Amino acid sequence: MTEAPNTAPGDPRHDDRRVHTRHDREPGAVPEGPLHLLTRSAWQAVLAAGVATLALGVLVLVWPGASLLAAGVLFGLYLLVSGVLQLVAAFGTHAATSLRVMAFISGALSILLGLFCFRGAMQSVLLLALWIGIGWLFRGITQALAAASDPGVPARGWQILLGIVSFLAGIVLIVSPFASVAVLTLVGGCWLLVVGVTEIVTAFRIRGRARHVPRAV
C-alpha cells in the first residue's frame, strides 16, 4: 500500500481538507446547534432585562421626583411624535374627509399638549396624571358595564369589581393628581423591584436547564 507523502503546510501538495477534517472530529470543535444557541442567548437576555428592571426600580424609589420629571418629558415626546404622525396621516392618506379632519384635530391637539409639557416640570406631571386618570376612568366604566350586561363573561363579579376600582382610581388621579402620581410612582418602583428579582431568578433557572441541552442540537 502506498503511503501519502509527508508534505509541509507550505508545499503545494499539502491538502488542507485532511487537517480540517481531523479538527472537526475533535470533541471541542462540535458546532453549536440552533437550540443550544437559543437557550444560551435566552437566559442572558432575561438576566440583562432583570438587572435593568431592578436598577430602574431602585432609581425610581431613590429619586421619585426625578423619575416623575423623566416620565413627564417622555410623555411630552410621545405626544409630539404621535401628533406629527397623525398630521401626516391626515394629509397623506386617501381616507374619507371626516376621518382626515378628525386625524388633523387629534394630531394638532397632541402637539399642543406635548408643547405644554415642555413649559415646565409641573405641567408635564399634571398632564400625565390627568391623562392616566381619564384613561382609567373610561376603562373602568366600560369594563364594569360590559361585565354587568353580559352574564357569560368569565369571572363576572371580579370584572365588575375591577372596573369599579379603575373608575375610582381615575377619579382620585383627576381630583388630586400630584399626590396620586407620587404614590403611583412608589408603587411602580416596588413593582419594578419584584419584576426584576423574578426575572433574575428565572434567568438562572433557564441557565441550569440549558446545560442539559446538547451542544449539537
mmCIF file with all atom_site columns, C-alpha atoms in Angstrom, residues 8-208:
data_model
loop_
_atom_site.group_PDB
_atom_site.id
_atom_site.type_symbol
_atom_site.label_atom_id
_atom_site.label_alt_id
_atom_site.label_comp_id
_atom_site.label_asym_id
_atom_site.label_entity_id
_atom_site.label_seq_id
_atom_site.pdbx_PDB_ins_code
_atom_site.Cartn_x
_atom_site.Cartn_y
_atom_site.Cartn_z
_atom_site.occupancy
_atom_site.B_iso_or_equiv
_atom_site.pdbx_formal_charge
_atom_site.auth_seq_id
_atom_site.auth_comp_id
_atom_site.auth_asym_id
_atom_site.auth_atom_id
_atom_site.pdbx_PDB_model_num
ATOM 1   C CA . ALA A 1 8   ? 4.731   20.539 4.798  1.00 0.00 ? 8   ALA A CA 1
ATOM 2   C CA . PRO A 1 9   ? 1.996   23.174 5.027  1.00 0.00 ? 9   PRO A CA 1
ATOM 3   C CA . GLY A 1 10  ? 3.815   25.340 2.524  1.00 0.00 ? 10  GLY A CA 1
ATOM 4   C CA . ASP A 1 11  ? 4.123   22.552 -0.027 1.00 0.00 ? 11  ASP A CA 1
ATOM 5   C CA . PRO A 1 12  ? 1.622   22.749 -2.933 1.00 0.00 ? 12  PRO A CA 1
ATOM 6   C CA . ARG A 1 13  ? 0.839   19.084 -2.383 1.00 0.00 ? 13  ARG A CA 1
ATOM 7   C CA . HIS A 1 14  ? -0.339  19.806 1.124  1.00 0.00 ? 14  HIS A CA 1
ATOM 8   C CA . ASP A 1 15  ? -4.070  19.011 1.456  1.00 0.00 ? 15  ASP A CA 1
ATOM 9   C CA . ASP A 1 16  ? -5.837  21.331 3.949  1.00 0.00 ? 16  ASP A CA 1
ATOM 10  C CA . ARG A 1 17  ? -9.011  19.251 3.800  1.00 0.00 ? 17  ARG A CA 1
ATOM 11  C CA . ARG A 1 18  ? -7.357  16.439 5.771  1.00 0.00 ? 18  ARG A CA 1
ATOM 12  C CA . VAL A 1 19  ? -6.368  18.876 8.533  1.00 0.00 ? 19  VAL A CA 1
ATOM 13  C CA . HIS A 1 20  ? -9.832  20.451 8.753  1.00 0.00 ? 20  HIS A CA 1
ATOM 14  C CA . THR A 1 21  ? -11.484 17.029 8.811  1.00 0.00 ? 21  THR A CA 1
ATOM 15  C CA . ARG A 1 22  ? -9.291  15.895 11.682 1.00 0.00 ? 22  ARG A CA 1
ATOM 16  C CA . HIS A 1 23  ? -10.033 19.036 13.743 1.00 0.00 ? 23  HIS A CA 1
ATOM 17  C CA . ASP A 1 24  ? -13.749 18.904 13.011 1.00 0.00 ? 24  ASP A CA 1
ATOM 18  C CA . ARG A 1 25  ? -13.896 15.432 14.536 1.00 0.00 ? 25  ARG A CA 1
ATOM 19  C CA . GLU A 1 26  ? -12.421 16.614 17.837 1.00 0.00 ? 26  GLU A CA 1
ATOM 20  C CA . PRO A 1 27  ? -14.945 16.852 20.700 1.00 0.00 ? 27  PRO A CA 1
ATOM 21  C CA . GLY A 1 28  ? -14.223 20.532 21.366 1.00 0.00 ? 28  GLY A CA 1
ATOM 22  C CA . ALA A 1 29  ? -14.914 21.521 17.769 1.00 0.00 ? 29  ALA A CA 1
ATOM 23  C CA . VAL A 1 30  ? -18.556 20.407 17.643 1.00 0.00 ? 30  VAL A CA 1
ATOM 24  C CA . PRO A 1 31  ? -20.579 23.195 16.031 1.00 0.00 ? 31  PRO A CA 1
ATOM 25  C CA . GLU A 1 32  ? -23.188 24.862 18.209 1.00 0.00 ? 32  GLU A CA 1
ATOM 26  C CA . GLY A 1 33  ? -26.713 23.938 17.229 1.00 0.00 ? 33  GLY A CA 1
ATOM 27  C CA . PRO A 1 34  ? -29.577 26.440 16.948 1.00 0.00 ? 34  PRO A CA 1
ATOM 28  C CA . LEU A 1 35  ? -31.443 25.153 20.026 1.00 0.00 ? 35  LEU A CA 1
ATOM 29  C CA . HIS A 1 36  ? -28.320 25.345 22.199 1.00 0.00 ? 36  HIS A CA 1
ATOM 30  C CA . LEU A 1 37  ? -27.592 28.853 20.921 1.00 0.00 ? 37  LEU A CA 1
ATOM 31  C CA . LEU A 1 38  ? -31.183 29.895 21.601 1.00 0.00 ? 38  LEU A CA 1
ATOM 32  C CA . THR A 1 39  ? -31.181 28.642 25.186 1.00 0.00 ? 39  THR A CA 1
ATOM 33  C CA . ARG A 1 40  ? -27.798 30.249 25.887 1.00 0.00 ? 40  ARG A CA 1
ATOM 34  C CA . SER A 1 41  ? -28.943 33.581 24.469 1.00 0.00 ? 41  SER A CA 1
ATOM 35  C CA . ALA A 1 42  ? -32.338 33.366 26.212 1.00 0.00 ? 42  ALA A CA 1
ATOM 36  C CA . TRP A 1 43  ? -31.047 33.228 29.784 1.00 0.00 ? 43  TRP A CA 1
ATOM 37  C CA . GLN A 1 44  ? -28.550 36.014 29.083 1.00 0.00 ? 44  GLN A CA 1
ATOM 38  C CA . ALA A 1 45  ? -31.289 38.240 27.652 1.00 0.00 ? 45  ALA A CA 1
ATOM 39  C CA . VAL A 1 46  ? -33.619 37.529 30.595 1.00 0.00 ? 46  VAL A CA 1
ATOM 40  C CA . LEU A 1 47  ? -30.793 38.219 33.050 1.00 0.00 ? 47  LEU A CA 1
ATOM 41  C CA . ALA A 1 48  ? -29.960 41.535 31.373 1.00 0.00 ? 48  ALA A CA 1
ATOM 42  C CA . ALA A 1 49  ? -33.628 42.548 31.407 1.00 0.00 ? 49  ALA A CA 1
ATOM 43  C CA . GLY A 1 50  ? -33.922 41.587 35.081 1.00 0.00 ? 50  GLY A CA 1
ATOM 44  C CA . VAL A 1 51  ? -30.863 43.593 36.096 1.00 0.00 ? 51  VAL A CA 1
ATOM 45  C CA . ALA A 1 52  ? -32.085 46.619 34.119 1.00 0.00 ? 52  ALA A CA 1
ATOM 46  C CA . THR A 1 53  ? -35.560 46.378 35.657 1.00 0.00 ? 53  THR A CA 1
ATOM 47  C CA . LEU A 1 54  ? -34.125 46.028 39.145 1.00 0.00 ? 54  LEU A CA 1
ATOM 48  C CA . ALA A 1 55  ? -31.841 49.038 38.639 1.00 0.00 ? 55  ALA A CA 1
ATOM 49  C CA . LEU A 1 56  ? -34.758 51.089 37.308 1.00 0.00 ? 56  LEU A CA 1
ATOM 50  C CA . GLY A 1 57  ? -36.860 50.183 40.340 1.00 0.00 ? 57  GLY A CA 1
ATOM 51  C CA . VAL A 1 58  ? -34.079 51.284 42.686 1.00 0.00 ? 58  VAL A CA 1
ATOM 52  C CA . LEU A 1 59  ? -33.715 54.588 40.823 1.00 0.00 ? 59  LEU A CA 1
ATOM 53  C CA . VAL A 1 60  ? -37.458 55.215 40.993 1.00 0.00 ? 60  VAL A CA 1
ATOM 54  C CA . LEU A 1 61  ? -37.545 54.592 44.756 1.00 0.00 ? 61  LEU A CA 1
ATOM 55  C CA . VAL A 1 62  ? -34.384 56.578 45.497 1.00 0.00 ? 62  VAL A CA 1
ATOM 56  C CA . TRP A 1 63  ? -35.213 59.548 43.266 1.00 0.00 ? 63  TRP A CA 1
ATOM 57  C CA . PRO A 1 64  ? -39.013 59.590 42.816 1.00 0.00 ? 64  PRO A CA 1
ATOM 58  C CA . GLY A 1 65  ? -39.049 63.280 41.893 1.00 0.00 ? 65  GLY A CA 1
ATOM 59  C CA . ALA A 1 66  ? -36.514 62.830 39.103 1.00 0.00 ? 66  ALA A CA 1
ATOM 60  C CA . SER A 1 67  ? -38.396 59.775 37.885 1.00 0.00 ? 67  SER A CA 1
ATOM 61  C CA . LEU A 1 68  ? -41.602 61.799 37.657 1.00 0.00 ? 68  LEU A CA 1
ATOM 62  C CA . LEU A 1 69  ? -39.817 64.512 35.688 1.00 0.00 ? 69  LEU A CA 1
ATOM 63  C CA . ALA A 1 70  ? -38.341 61.949 33.311 1.00 0.00 ? 70  ALA A CA 1
ATOM 64  C CA . ALA A 1 71  ? -41.765 60.353 32.845 1.00 0.00 ? 71  ALA A CA 1
ATOM 65  C CA . GLY A 1 72  ? -43.248 63.775 32.106 1.00 0.00 ? 72  GLY A CA 1
ATOM 66  C CA . VAL A 1 73  ? -40.593 64.527 29.494 1.00 0.00 ? 73  VAL A CA 1
ATOM 67  C CA . LEU A 1 74  ? -41.085 61.142 27.829 1.00 0.00 ? 74  LEU A CA 1
ATOM 68  C CA . PHE A 1 75  ? -44.835 61.713 27.848 1.00 0.00 ? 75  PHE A CA 1
ATOM 69  C CA . GLY A 1 76  ? -44.351 65.077 26.154 1.00 0.00 ? 76  GLY A CA 1
ATOM 70  C CA . LEU A 1 77  ? -42.158 63.476 23.487 1.00 0.00 ? 77  LEU A CA 1
ATOM 71  C CA . TYR A 1 78  ? -44.780 60.793 22.959 1.00 0.00 ? 78  TYR A CA 1
ATOM 72  C CA . LEU A 1 79  ? -47.476 63.416 22.413 1.00 0.00 ? 79  LEU A CA 1
ATOM 73  C CA . LEU A 1 80  ? -45.322 65.332 19.938 1.00 0.00 ? 80  LEU A CA 1
ATOM 74  C CA . VAL A 1 81  ? -44.397 62.253 17.903 1.00 0.00 ? 81  VAL A CA 1
ATOM 75  C CA . SER A 1 82  ? -47.943 60.878 17.870 1.00 0.00 ? 82  SER A CA 1
ATOM 76  C CA . GLY A 1 83  ? -49.297 64.280 16.884 1.00 0.00 ? 83  GLY A CA 1
ATOM 77  C CA . VAL A 1 84  ? -46.896 64.599 13.948 1.00 0.00 ? 84  VAL A CA 1
ATOM 78  C CA . LEU A 1 85  ? -47.764 61.082 12.777 1.00 0.00 ? 85  LEU A CA 1
ATOM 79  C CA . GLN A 1 86  ? -51.469 61.855 12.930 1.00 0.00 ? 86  GLN A CA 1
ATOM 80  C CA . LEU A 1 87  ? -50.969 65.037 10.894 1.00 0.00 ? 87  LEU A CA 1
ATOM 81  C CA . VAL A 1 88  ? -49.020 63.095 8.299  1.00 0.00 ? 88  VAL A CA 1
ATOM 82  C CA . ALA A 1 89  ? -51.804 60.517 8.186  1.00 0.00 ? 89  ALA A CA 1
ATOM 83  C CA . ALA A 1 90  ? -54.391 63.293 7.775  1.00 0.00 ? 90  ALA A CA 1
ATOM 84  C CA . PHE A 1 91  ? -52.659 64.816 4.757  1.00 0.00 ? 91  PHE A CA 1
ATOM 85  C CA . GLY A 1 92  ? -51.131 61.687 3.231  1.00 0.00 ? 92  GLY A CA 1
ATOM 86  C CA . THR A 1 93  ? -53.985 59.169 3.185  1.00 0.00 ? 93  THR A CA 1
ATOM 87  C CA . HIS A 1 94  ? -56.987 58.705 0.920  1.00 0.00 ? 94  HIS A CA 1
ATOM 88  C CA . ALA A 1 95  ? -59.463 58.228 3.751  1.00 0.00 ? 95  ALA A CA 1
ATOM 89  C CA . ALA A 1 96  ? -62.791 59.956 3.991  1.00 0.00 ? 96  ALA A CA 1
ATOM 90  C CA . THR A 1 97  ? -62.825 63.694 4.634  1.00 0.00 ? 97  THR A CA 1
ATOM 91  C CA . SER A 1 98  ? -64.385 63.301 8.083  1.00 0.00 ? 98  SER A CA 1
ATOM 92  C CA . LEU A 1 99  ? -61.674 60.872 9.190  1.00 0.00 ? 99  LEU A CA 1
ATOM 93  C CA . ARG A 1 100 ? -58.951 63.164 7.875  1.00 0.00 ? 100 ARG A CA 1
ATOM 94  C CA . VAL A 1 101 ? -60.437 66.112 9.767  1.00 0.00 ? 101 VAL A CA 1
ATOM 95  C CA . MET A 1 102 ? -60.579 64.065 12.966 1.00 0.00 ? 102 MET A CA 1
ATOM 96  C CA . ALA A 1 103 ? -56.956 62.939 12.494 1.00 0.00 ? 103 ALA A CA 1
ATOM 97  C CA . PHE A 1 104 ? -55.908 66.551 11.917 1.00 0.00 ? 104 PHE A CA 1
ATOM 98  C CA . ILE A 1 105 ? -57.675 67.811 15.049 1.00 0.00 ? 105 ILE A CA 1
ATOM 99  C CA . SER A 1 106 ? -56.294 64.945 17.156 1.00 0.00 ? 106 SER A CA 1
ATOM 100 C CA . GLY A 1 107 ? -52.761 65.474 15.839 1.00 0.00 ? 107 GLY A CA 1
ATOM 101 C CA . ALA A 1 108 ? -52.841 69.227 16.397 1.00 0.00 ? 108 ALA A CA 1
ATOM 102 C CA . LEU A 1 109 ? -54.200 68.741 19.920 1.00 0.00 ? 109 LEU A CA 1
ATOM 103 C CA . SER A 1 110 ? -51.477 66.182 20.715 1.00 0.00 ? 110 SER A CA 1
ATOM 104 C CA . ILE A 1 111 ? -48.769 68.580 19.514 1.00 0.00 ? 111 ILE A CA 1
ATOM 105 C CA . LEU A 1 112 ? -50.183 71.420 21.627 1.00 0.00 ? 112 LEU A CA 1
ATOM 106 C CA . LEU A 1 113 ? -50.346 69.208 24.709 1.00 0.00 ? 113 LEU A CA 1
ATOM 107 C CA . GLY A 1 114 ? -46.807 67.981 24.045 1.00 0.00 ? 114 GLY A CA 1
ATOM 108 C CA . LEU A 1 115 ? -45.527 71.559 23.848 1.00 0.00 ? 115 LEU A CA 1
ATOM 109 C CA . PHE A 1 116 ? -47.446 72.295 27.048 1.00 0.00 ? 116 PHE A CA 1
ATOM 110 C CA . CYS A 1 117 ? -45.499 69.533 28.774 1.00 0.00 ? 117 CYS A CA 1
ATOM 111 C CA . PHE A 1 118 ? -42.194 71.255 27.973 1.00 0.00 ? 118 PHE A CA 1
ATOM 112 C CA . ARG A 1 119 ? -43.252 74.554 29.535 1.00 0.00 ? 119 ARG A CA 1
ATOM 113 C CA . GLY A 1 120 ? -42.356 73.197 32.964 1.00 0.00 ? 120 GLY A CA 1
ATOM 114 C CA . ALA A 1 121 ? -41.934 70.100 35.067 1.00 0.00 ? 121 ALA A CA 1
ATOM 115 C CA . MET A 1 122 ? -45.206 70.549 36.946 1.00 0.00 ? 122 MET A CA 1
ATOM 116 C CA . GLN A 1 123 ? -47.193 70.935 33.738 1.00 0.00 ? 123 GLN A CA 1
ATOM 117 C CA . SER A 1 124 ? -45.892 67.664 32.351 1.00 0.00 ? 124 SER A CA 1
ATOM 118 C CA . VAL A 1 125 ? -46.579 65.769 35.582 1.00 0.00 ? 125 VAL A CA 1
ATOM 119 C CA . LEU A 1 126 ? -50.053 67.300 35.849 1.00 0.00 ? 126 LEU A CA 1
ATOM 120 C CA . LEU A 1 127 ? -50.913 66.405 32.272 1.00 0.00 ? 127 LEU A CA 1
ATOM 121 C CA . LEU A 1 128 ? -49.552 62.880 32.706 1.00 0.00 ? 128 LEU A CA 1
ATOM 122 C CA . ALA A 1 129 ? -51.678 62.358 35.828 1.00 0.00 ? 129 ALA A CA 1
ATOM 123 C CA . LEU A 1 130 ? -54.795 63.687 34.117 1.00 0.00 ? 130 LEU A CA 1
ATOM 124 C CA . TRP A 1 131 ? -54.118 61.524 31.066 1.00 0.00 ? 131 TRP A CA 1
ATOM 125 C CA . ILE A 1 132 ? -53.795 58.371 33.187 1.00 0.00 ? 132 ILE A CA 1
ATOM 126 C CA . GLY A 1 133 ? -56.801 59.326 35.320 1.00 0.00 ? 133 GLY A CA 1
ATOM 127 C CA . ILE A 1 134 ? -59.091 59.901 32.337 1.00 0.00 ? 134 ILE A CA 1
ATOM 128 C CA . GLY A 1 135 ? -57.926 56.635 30.781 1.00 0.00 ? 135 GLY A CA 1
ATOM 129 C CA . TRP A 1 136 ? -58.654 54.686 33.971 1.00 0.00 ? 136 TRP A CA 1
ATOM 130 C CA . LEU A 1 137 ? -62.000 56.454 34.335 1.00 0.00 ? 137 LEU A CA 1
ATOM 131 C CA . PHE A 1 138 ? -63.292 55.454 30.904 1.00 0.00 ? 138 PHE A CA 1
ATOM 132 C CA . ARG A 1 139 ? -61.770 51.984 31.120 1.00 0.00 ? 139 ARG A CA 1
ATOM 133 C CA . GLY A 1 140 ? -63.429 51.341 34.470 1.00 0.00 ? 140 GLY A CA 1
ATOM 134 C CA . ILE A 1 141 ? -66.829 52.446 33.182 1.00 0.00 ? 141 ILE A CA 1
ATOM 135 C CA . THR A 1 142 ? -66.509 50.339 30.021 1.00 0.00 ? 142 THR A CA 1
ATOM 136 C CA . GLN A 1 143 ? -65.295 47.244 31.858 1.00 0.00 ? 143 GLN A CA 1
ATOM 137 C CA . ALA A 1 144 ? -67.951 47.413 34.569 1.00 0.00 ? 144 ALA A CA 1
ATOM 138 C CA . LEU A 1 145 ? -70.814 47.980 32.121 1.00 0.00 ? 145 LEU A CA 1
ATOM 139 C CA . ALA A 1 146 ? -69.613 45.248 29.768 1.00 0.00 ? 146 ALA A CA 1
ATOM 140 C CA . ALA A 1 147 ? -69.366 42.702 32.574 1.00 0.00 ? 147 ALA A CA 1
ATOM 141 C CA . ALA A 1 148 ? -72.720 43.719 34.066 1.00 0.00 ? 148 ALA A CA 1
ATOM 142 C CA . SER A 1 149 ? -74.568 43.458 30.737 1.00 0.00 ? 149 SER A CA 1
ATOM 143 C CA . ASP A 1 150 ? -73.160 40.054 29.716 1.00 0.00 ? 150 ASP A CA 1
ATOM 144 C CA . PRO A 1 151 ? -73.890 37.146 32.082 1.00 0.00 ? 151 PRO A CA 1
ATOM 145 C CA . GLY A 1 152 ? -71.477 34.887 30.171 1.00 0.00 ? 152 GLY A CA 1
ATOM 146 C CA . VAL A 1 153 ? -68.346 36.929 30.981 1.00 0.00 ? 153 VAL A CA 1
ATOM 147 C CA . PRO A 1 154 ? -65.765 34.810 32.859 1.00 0.00 ? 154 PRO A CA 1
ATOM 148 C CA . ALA A 1 155 ? -65.269 35.932 36.469 1.00 0.00 ? 155 ALA A CA 1
ATOM 149 C CA . ARG A 1 156 ? -68.071 38.442 36.048 1.00 0.00 ? 156 ARG A CA 1
ATOM 150 C CA . GLY A 1 157 ? -68.034 39.632 39.632 1.00 0.00 ? 157 GLY A CA 1
ATOM 151 C CA . TRP A 1 158 ? -64.284 40.251 39.591 1.00 0.00 ? 158 TRP A CA 1
ATOM 152 C CA . GLN A 1 159 ? -64.572 42.091 36.272 1.00 0.00 ? 159 GLN A CA 1
ATOM 153 C CA . ILE A 1 160 ? -67.215 44.414 37.709 1.00 0.00 ? 160 ILE A CA 1
ATOM 154 C CA . LEU A 1 161 ? -65.141 44.974 40.853 1.00 0.00 ? 161 LEU A CA 1
ATOM 155 C CA . LEU A 1 162 ? -62.008 45.715 38.813 1.00 0.00 ? 162 LEU A CA 1
ATOM 156 C CA . GLY A 1 163 ? -63.967 48.168 36.675 1.00 0.00 ? 163 GLY A CA 1
ATOM 157 C CA . ILE A 1 164 ? -65.248 49.992 39.768 1.00 0.00 ? 164 ILE A CA 1
ATOM 158 C CA . VAL A 1 165 ? -61.737 50.126 41.262 1.00 0.00 ? 165 VAL A CA 1
ATOM 159 C CA . SER A 1 166 ? -60.311 51.505 37.996 1.00 0.00 ? 166 SER A CA 1
ATOM 160 C CA . PHE A 1 167 ? -63.109 54.095 37.896 1.00 0.00 ? 167 PHE A CA 1
ATOM 161 C CA . LEU A 1 168 ? -62.407 55.224 41.474 1.00 0.00 ? 168 LEU A CA 1
ATOM 162 C CA . ALA A 1 169 ? -58.637 55.303 40.852 1.00 0.00 ? 169 ALA A CA 1
ATOM 163 C CA . GLY A 1 170 ? -59.216 57.519 37.808 1.00 0.00 ? 170 GLY A CA 1
ATOM 164 C CA . ILE A 1 171 ? -61.300 59.920 39.884 1.00 0.00 ? 171 ILE A CA 1
ATOM 165 C CA . VAL A 1 172 ? -58.574 60.074 42.556 1.00 0.00 ? 172 VAL A CA 1
ATOM 166 C CA . LEU A 1 173 ? -55.929 60.859 39.947 1.00 0.00 ? 173 LEU A CA 1
ATOM 167 C CA . ILE A 1 174 ? -58.066 63.600 38.406 1.00 0.00 ? 174 ILE A CA 1
ATOM 168 C CA . VAL A 1 175 ? -59.005 65.214 41.738 1.00 0.00 ? 175 VAL A CA 1
ATOM 169 C CA . SER A 1 176 ? -55.531 65.005 43.355 1.00 0.00 ? 176 SER A CA 1
ATOM 170 C CA . PRO A 1 177 ? -53.050 64.474 40.504 1.00 0.00 ? 177 PRO A CA 1
ATOM 171 C CA . PHE A 1 178 ? -49.736 65.322 42.161 1.00 0.00 ? 178 PHE A CA 1
ATOM 172 C CA . ALA A 1 179 ? -50.191 63.278 45.347 1.00 0.00 ? 179 ALA A CA 1
ATOM 173 C CA . SER A 1 180 ? -51.695 60.389 43.408 1.00 0.00 ? 180 SER A CA 1
ATOM 174 C CA . VAL A 1 181 ? -48.862 60.278 40.871 1.00 0.00 ? 181 VAL A CA 1
ATOM 175 C CA . ALA A 1 182 ? -46.293 60.355 43.697 1.00 0.00 ? 182 ALA A CA 1
ATOM 176 C CA . VAL A 1 183 ? -47.944 57.331 45.314 1.00 0.00 ? 183 VAL A CA 1
ATOM 177 C CA . LEU A 1 184 ? -48.225 55.659 41.919 1.00 0.00 ? 184 LEU A CA 1
ATOM 178 C CA . THR A 1 185 ? -44.500 56.220 41.395 1.00 0.00 ? 185 THR A CA 1
ATOM 179 C CA . LEU A 1 186 ? -43.631 54.483 44.663 1.00 0.00 ? 186 LEU A CA 1
ATOM 180 C CA . VAL A 1 187 ? -45.921 51.569 43.823 1.00 0.00 ? 187 VAL A CA 1
ATOM 181 C CA . GLY A 1 188 ? -44.353 51.363 40.366 1.00 0.00 ? 188 GLY A CA 1
ATOM 182 C CA . GLY A 1 189 ? -40.860 51.318 41.873 1.00 0.00 ? 189 GLY A CA 1
ATOM 183 C CA . CYS A 1 190 ? -41.748 48.438 44.201 1.00 0.00 ? 190 CYS A CA 1
ATOM 184 C CA . TRP A 1 191 ? -43.355 46.595 41.294 1.00 0.00 ? 191 TRP A CA 1
ATOM 185 C CA . LEU A 1 192 ? -40.191 47.039 39.208 1.00 0.00 ? 192 LEU A CA 1
ATOM 186 C CA . LEU A 1 193 ? -38.109 45.565 42.038 1.00 0.00 ? 193 LEU A CA 1
ATOM 187 C CA . VAL A 1 194 ? -40.332 42.491 42.244 1.00 0.00 ? 194 VAL A CA 1
ATOM 188 C CA . VAL A 1 195 ? -40.291 42.011 38.477 1.00 0.00 ? 195 VAL A CA 1
ATOM 189 C CA . GLY A 1 196 ? -36.512 42.451 38.308 1.00 0.00 ? 196 GLY A CA 1
ATOM 190 C CA . VAL A 1 197 ? -35.821 39.876 41.028 1.00 0.00 ? 197 VAL A CA 1
ATOM 191 C CA . THR A 1 198 ? -38.254 37.444 39.385 1.00 0.00 ? 198 THR A CA 1
ATOM 192 C CA . GLU A 1 199 ? -36.547 37.817 36.006 1.00 0.00 ? 199 GLU A CA 1
ATOM 193 C CA . ILE A 1 200 ? -33.095 37.277 37.510 1.00 0.00 ? 200 ILE A CA 1
ATOM 194 C CA . VAL A 1 201 ? -34.231 34.089 39.264 1.00 0.00 ? 201 VAL A CA 1
ATOM 195 C CA . THR A 1 202 ? -35.890 32.924 36.043 1.00 0.00 ? 202 THR A CA 1
ATOM 196 C CA . ALA A 1 203 ? -32.685 33.588 34.079 1.00 0.00 ? 203 ALA A CA 1
ATOM 197 C CA . PHE A 1 204 ? -30.609 31.349 36.344 1.00 0.00 ? 204 PHE A CA 1
ATOM 198 C CA . ARG A 1 205 ? -33.242 28.613 36.128 1.00 0.00 ? 205 ARG A CA 1
ATOM 199 C CA . ILE A 1 206 ? -33.089 28.801 32.343 1.00 0.00 ? 206 ILE A CA 1
ATOM 200 C CA . ARG A 1 207 ? -29.308 28.615 32.552 1.00 0.00 ? 207 ARG A CA 1
ATOM 201 C CA . GLY A 1 208 ? -29.487 25.468 34.661 1.00 0.00 ? 208 GLY A CA 1
#
